[in-house]
Tab-separated table of C-alpha atoms in Angstrom:
chain	number	residue	atom	x	y	z
D	1	UNK	CA	-12.030	66.953	-86.211
D	2	UNK	CA	-13.401	63.751	-84.829
D	3	UNK	CA	-10.164	61.915	-85.576
D	4	UNK	CA	-8.045	64.498	-83.775
D	5	UNK	CA	-10.370	64.444	-80.742
D	6	UNK	CA	-10.173	60.606	-80.528
D	7	UNK	CA	-6.389	60.742	-80.628
D	8	UNK	CA	-6.370	63.263	-77.737
D	9	UNK	CA	-8.655	61.030	-75.639
D	10	UNK	CA	-6.446	57.959	-76.198
D	11	UNK	CA	-3.383	59.964	-75.289
D	12	UNK	CA	-5.003	61.180	-72.082
D	13	UNK	CA	-5.999	57.618	-71.111
D	14	UNK	CA	-2.463	56.401	-71.721
D	15	UNK	CA	-1.077	59.141	-69.497
D	16	UNK	CA	-3.449	58.180	-66.648
D	17	UNK	CA	-2.429	54.515	-66.856
D	18	UNK	CA	1.226	55.440	-66.779
D	19	UNK	CA	0.647	57.635	-63.721
D	20	UNK	CA	-1.040	54.785	-61.845
D	21	UNK	CA	1.791	52.383	-62.696
D	22	UNK	CA	4.344	54.890	-61.460
D	23	UNK	CA	2.470	55.333	-58.159
D	24	UNK	CA	2.395	51.509	-57.576
D	25	UNK	CA	6.144	51.220	-58.087
D	26	UNK	CA	6.898	54.094	-55.698
D	27	UNK	CA	5.234	52.458	-52.615
D	28	UNK	CA	8.161	49.981	-52.292
D	29	UNK	CA	6.184	46.754	-52.604
D	30	UNK	CA	6.210	46.255	-56.307
D	31	UNK	CA	3.792	43.944	-57.997
D	32	UNK	CA	2.860	40.712	-56.015
D	33	UNK	CA	1.200	37.504	-57.276
D	34	UNK	CA	-1.502	36.559	-54.683
D	35	UNK	CA	-1.899	33.076	-56.190
D	36	UNK	CA	-5.103	31.176	-56.701
D	37	UNK	CA	-7.779	31.397	-53.993
D	38	UNK	CA	-8.641	28.229	-52.010
D	39	UNK	CA	-12.023	26.615	-52.546
D	40	UNK	CA	-14.382	26.874	-49.549
D	41	UNK	CA	-13.961	23.207	-48.536
D	42	UNK	CA	-10.163	23.376	-48.547
D	43	UNK	CA	-10.171	26.625	-46.581
D	44	UNK	CA	-12.345	25.049	-43.893
D	45	UNK	CA	-10.059	22.015	-43.606
D	46	UNK	CA	-6.993	24.218	-43.372
D	47	UNK	CA	-8.537	26.243	-40.531
D	48	UNK	CA	-9.594	23.111	-38.619
D	49	UNK	CA	-6.135	21.516	-38.828
D	50	UNK	CA	-4.409	24.568	-37.364
D	51	UNK	CA	-3.682	24.033	-33.613
D	52	UNK	CA	-5.413	26.426	-31.236
D	53	UNK	CA	-2.570	28.261	-29.439
D	54	UNK	CA	-4.789	28.797	-26.378
D	55	UNK	CA	-4.936	25.037	-25.678
D	56	UNK	CA	-8.735	25.003	-25.674
D	57	UNK	CA	-10.045	21.701	-27.129
D	58	UNK	CA	-11.498	22.154	-30.566
D	59	UNK	CA	-13.807	20.126	-32.737
D	60	UNK	CA	-11.202	18.175	-34.685
D	61	UNK	CA	-8.498	15.644	-33.801
D	62	UNK	CA	-5.703	16.947	-31.583
D	63	UNK	CA	-2.549	15.362	-30.206
D	64	UNK	CA	-1.007	15.727	-26.746
D	65	UNK	CA	0.577	13.122	-24.462
D	66	UNK	CA	-2.114	10.827	-25.792
D	67	UNK	CA	-4.788	11.116	-28.466
D	68	UNK	CA	-8.192	12.607	-27.875
D	69	UNK	CA	-10.714	12.605	-30.674
D	70	UNK	CA	-13.573	15.075	-30.611
D	71	UNK	CA	-16.440	15.830	-32.879
D	72	UNK	CA	-19.224	18.318	-33.234
D	73	UNK	CA	-17.361	20.885	-31.171
D	74	UNK	CA	-16.693	18.556	-28.168
D	75	UNK	CA	-13.441	16.868	-27.138
D	76	UNK	CA	-12.359	14.098	-24.735
D	77	UNK	CA	-9.656	14.842	-22.171
D	78	UNK	CA	-6.116	13.911	-23.294
D	79	UNK	CA	-4.974	10.457	-22.186
D	80	UNK	CA	-1.485	10.259	-20.705
D	81	UNK	CA	0.238	6.861	-20.552
D	82	UNK	CA	-1.409	3.687	-19.280
D	83	UNK	CA	-4.324	3.918	-16.895
D	84	UNK	CA	-3.735	2.534	-13.380
D	85	UNK	CA	-6.588	0.782	-11.581
D	86	UNK	CA	-7.088	1.799	-7.965
D	87	UNK	CA	-7.307	-1.256	-5.701
D	88	UNK	CA	-10.708	-1.841	-4.162
D	89	UNK	CA	-11.056	-1.717	-0.408
D	90	UNK	CA	-11.696	-5.059	1.238
D	91	UNK	CA	-13.452	-3.514	4.223
D	92	UNK	CA	-10.349	-3.552	6.427
D	93	UNK	CA	-8.706	-0.367	5.246
D	94	UNK	CA	-6.981	-1.523	2.069
D	95	UNK	CA	-6.058	-4.350	-0.263
D	96	UNK	CA	-3.748	-7.248	0.367
D	97	UNK	CA	-0.033	-6.965	1.057
D	98	UNK	CA	2.199	-5.476	3.724
D	99	UNK	CA	1.377	-1.934	2.658
D	100	UNK	CA	-2.351	-2.434	3.623
D	101	UNK	CA	-3.931	-1.694	7.001
D	102	UNK	CA	-2.621	-4.094	9.650
D	103	UNK	CA	-4.785	-6.680	11.398
D	104	UNK	CA	-4.451	-8.680	14.611
D	105	UNK	CA	-2.312	-11.793	14.613
D	106	UNK	CA	-4.215	-14.894	15.711
D	107	UNK	CA	-4.655	-18.559	14.921
D	108	UNK	CA	-6.269	-17.842	11.541
D	109	UNK	CA	-3.361	-15.986	9.951
D	110	UNK	CA	-0.300	-17.425	11.708
D	111	UNK	CA	1.536	-20.681	12.270
D	112	UNK	CA	2.312	-21.305	15.956
D	113	UNK	CA	5.008	-23.669	17.200
D	114	UNK	CA	6.474	-24.420	20.634
D	115	UNK	CA	9.970	-25.590	21.463
D	116	UNK	CA	11.259	-26.832	24.845
D	117	UNK	CA	14.643	-25.360	25.761
D	118	UNK	CA	17.542	-26.627	27.806
D	119	UNK	CA	18.728	-23.056	28.385
D	120	UNK	CA	17.291	-21.196	30.106
D	121	UNK	CA	16.396	-24.189	32.271
D	122	UNK	CA	12.724	-25.228	32.313
D	123	UNK	CA	11.812	-22.775	29.564
D	124	UNK	CA	9.804	-23.061	26.365
D	125	UNK	CA	9.789	-20.804	23.294
D	126	UNK	CA	6.604	-19.927	21.410
D	127	UNK	CA	7.104	-18.832	17.801
D	128	UNK	CA	4.350	-17.166	15.767
D	129	UNK	CA	4.917	-16.759	12.024
D	130	UNK	CA	2.667	-14.531	9.928
D	131	UNK	CA	1.280	-16.744	7.153
D	132	UNK	CA	-1.184	-14.144	5.869
D	133	UNK	CA	-0.840	-11.484	3.197
D	134	UNK	CA	-1.182	-8.528	5.552
D	135	UNK	CA	0.911	-7.137	8.368
D	136	UNK	CA	-0.416	-8.205	11.775
D	137	UNK	CA	0.041	-7.080	15.386
D	138	UNK	CA	0.838	-9.330	18.351
D	139	UNK	CA	-0.714	-7.491	21.274
D	140	UNK	CA	0.177	-7.907	24.955
D	141	UNK	CA	1.127	-11.526	25.759
D	142	UNK	CA	-0.128	-15.031	24.919
D	143	UNK	CA	-2.825	-16.497	27.132
D	144	UNK	CA	-1.809	-20.107	27.786
D	145	UNK	CA	-3.920	-23.037	28.854
D	146	UNK	CA	-2.629	-26.555	29.324
D	147	UNK	CA	-5.383	-29.161	29.052
D	148	UNK	CA	-8.293	-28.027	31.287
D	149	UNK	CA	-6.254	-25.615	33.392
D	150	UNK	CA	-8.507	-23.192	35.301
D	151	UNK	CA	-6.031	-20.352	35.855
D	152	UNK	CA	-4.134	-17.971	33.583
D	153	UNK	CA	-0.338	-17.687	33.798
D	154	UNK	CA	0.774	-14.184	34.749
D	155	UNK	CA	3.019	-12.119	32.435
D	156	UNK	CA	6.554	-11.010	33.327
D	157	UNK	CA	6.037	-7.235	33.431
D	158	UNK	CA	9.729	-6.514	32.970
D	159	UNK	CA	9.440	-7.909	29.421
D	160	UNK	CA	6.902	-5.296	28.288
D	161	UNK	CA	8.217	-4.059	24.888
D	162	UNK	CA	8.565	-0.414	23.886
D	163	UNK	CA	6.173	-0.904	20.959
D	164	UNK	CA	3.634	-3.431	19.754
D	165	UNK	CA	5.251	-6.415	18.060
D	166	UNK	CA	4.416	-6.157	14.365
D	167	UNK	CA	4.873	-8.920	11.806
D	168	UNK	CA	5.031	-8.420	8.074
D	169	UNK	CA	3.989	-11.444	5.985
D	170	UNK	CA	6.557	-14.200	6.582
D	171	UNK	CA	8.028	-12.638	9.733
D	172	UNK	CA	7.956	-14.219	13.195
D	173	UNK	CA	7.340	-13.020	16.736
D	174	UNK	CA	8.254	-14.761	19.983
D	175	UNK	CA	7.288	-15.313	23.612
D	176	UNK	CA	9.226	-17.080	26.305
D	177	UNK	CA	7.592	-19.360	28.887
D	178	UNK	CA	8.942	-20.323	32.313
D	179	UNK	CA	7.417	-23.767	32.881
D	180	UNK	CA	8.544	-24.497	36.417
D	181	UNK	CA	10.816	-23.145	39.131
D	182	UNK	CA	14.375	-24.363	38.858
D	183	UNK	CA	14.702	-24.573	42.656
D	184	UNK	CA	11.553	-26.671	43.026
D	185	UNK	CA	9.675	-23.910	44.870
D	186	UNK	CA	6.635	-24.246	42.637
D	187	UNK	CA	3.747	-26.516	43.568
D	188	UNK	CA	0.988	-28.348	41.764
D	189	UNK	CA	3.381	-29.718	39.183
D	190	UNK	CA	1.833	-31.756	36.375
D	191	UNK	CA	2.401	-32.699	32.751
D	192	UNK	CA	0.379	-30.973	30.065
D	193	UNK	CA	-0.606	-32.930	26.960
D	194	UNK	CA	-2.419	-30.225	25.066
D	195	UNK	CA	-1.686	-26.509	24.841
D	196	UNK	CA	-4.011	-23.717	23.706
D	197	UNK	CA	-2.494	-20.347	22.820
D	198	UNK	CA	-5.056	-17.517	22.843
D	199	UNK	CA	-4.472	-14.040	21.408
D	200	UNK	CA	-5.567	-10.718	22.887
D	201	UNK	CA	-7.267	-7.862	21.094
D	202	UNK	CA	-6.589	-4.138	21.196
D	203	UNK	CA	-7.434	-3.898	24.898
D	204	UNK	CA	-6.086	-6.141	27.688
D	205	UNK	CA	-7.890	-9.459	28.073
D	206	UNK	CA	-10.091	-8.833	25.021
D	207	UNK	CA	-10.690	-11.460	22.354
D	208	UNK	CA	-8.099	-11.255	19.575
D	209	UNK	CA	-9.577	-13.924	17.340
D	210	UNK	CA	-8.948	-17.603	16.704
D	211	UNK	CA	-6.733	-19.508	19.132
D	212	UNK	CA	-3.968	-21.936	18.158
D	213	UNK	CA	-3.192	-25.443	19.415
D	214	UNK	CA	0.463	-26.124	18.602
D	215	UNK	CA	1.801	-29.660	18.884
D	216	UNK	CA	3.654	-30.638	22.053
D	217	UNK	CA	6.421	-33.221	22.433
D	218	UNK	CA	5.114	-36.777	22.794
D	219	UNK	CA	6.018	-36.837	26.488
D	220	UNK	CA	4.130	-33.573	27.086
D	221	UNK	CA	5.355	-30.470	28.960
D	222	UNK	CA	5.858	-30.392	32.731
D	223	UNK	CA	4.763	-27.186	34.487
D	224	UNK	CA	3.904	-25.983	37.972
D	225	UNK	CA	2.524	-22.896	39.707
D	226	UNK	CA	5.600	-20.898	38.605
D	227	UNK	CA	4.256	-20.905	35.023
D	228	UNK	CA	4.879	-17.437	33.562
D	229	UNK	CA	5.048	-15.880	30.079
D	230	UNK	CA	6.732	-12.895	28.462
D	231	UNK	CA	5.037	-10.263	26.375
D	232	UNK	CA	5.268	-10.826	22.627
D	233	UNK	CA	8.726	-9.890	21.375
D	234	UNK	CA	10.051	-8.882	17.980
D	235	UNK	CA	13.410	-10.532	18.658
D	236	UNK	CA	13.944	-14.166	19.690
D	237	UNK	CA	16.709	-13.236	22.091
D	238	UNK	CA	14.446	-10.846	24.004
D	239	UNK	CA	11.958	-13.683	24.550
D	240	UNK	CA	14.645	-15.802	26.202
D	241	UNK	CA	16.753	-13.262	28.065
D	242	UNK	CA	14.630	-12.577	31.145
């Protein structure tokens, strides 16, 4: 009796196992090998090395246009290319160079020369070359003084330019000077041995900075009461054609 009962129990167990196996095959997936489970340390490393699709900085090492290394849940901003240093201001609106804020032209940042001319008759040309590193403005007209002269030559108003004469580093500006009347109508004629060229500021007759004392020919320059100057010109021809 006991033997027959044990056989029936074993048979029933076998039937149940077979039924379970049949059910697993009928769900369409079959039997799958899940592989070995990762140890906790490896699982953590795998999670940390996976990029965050949201772009939010994480606590590991990420790569972008540059490399930013974080730690402890914080991250530095990505670095892109080579950093560019912003020039410091020198107190005059920018650094050196022609792209900086312009200054006034005067005797400290220019080279001034004078040249007597045969044509037009009794004329002289003043040339101012920007020797500085910044663009400069030649405002109004030069204020001339021969020796200890007590009066200021008047400007030729018809030579007033459309815009302020502006010199980039290395460029030159010009002014023409009528020294004496060709018909002898001027009076008080004398020979000047020393010439001072003064510069004006941003308003008429204001101080524009250091004056210049260009060299004169050895015999000096003859002038009379007809002495007159042009406004500063960008073009040499405009300083002579008046």
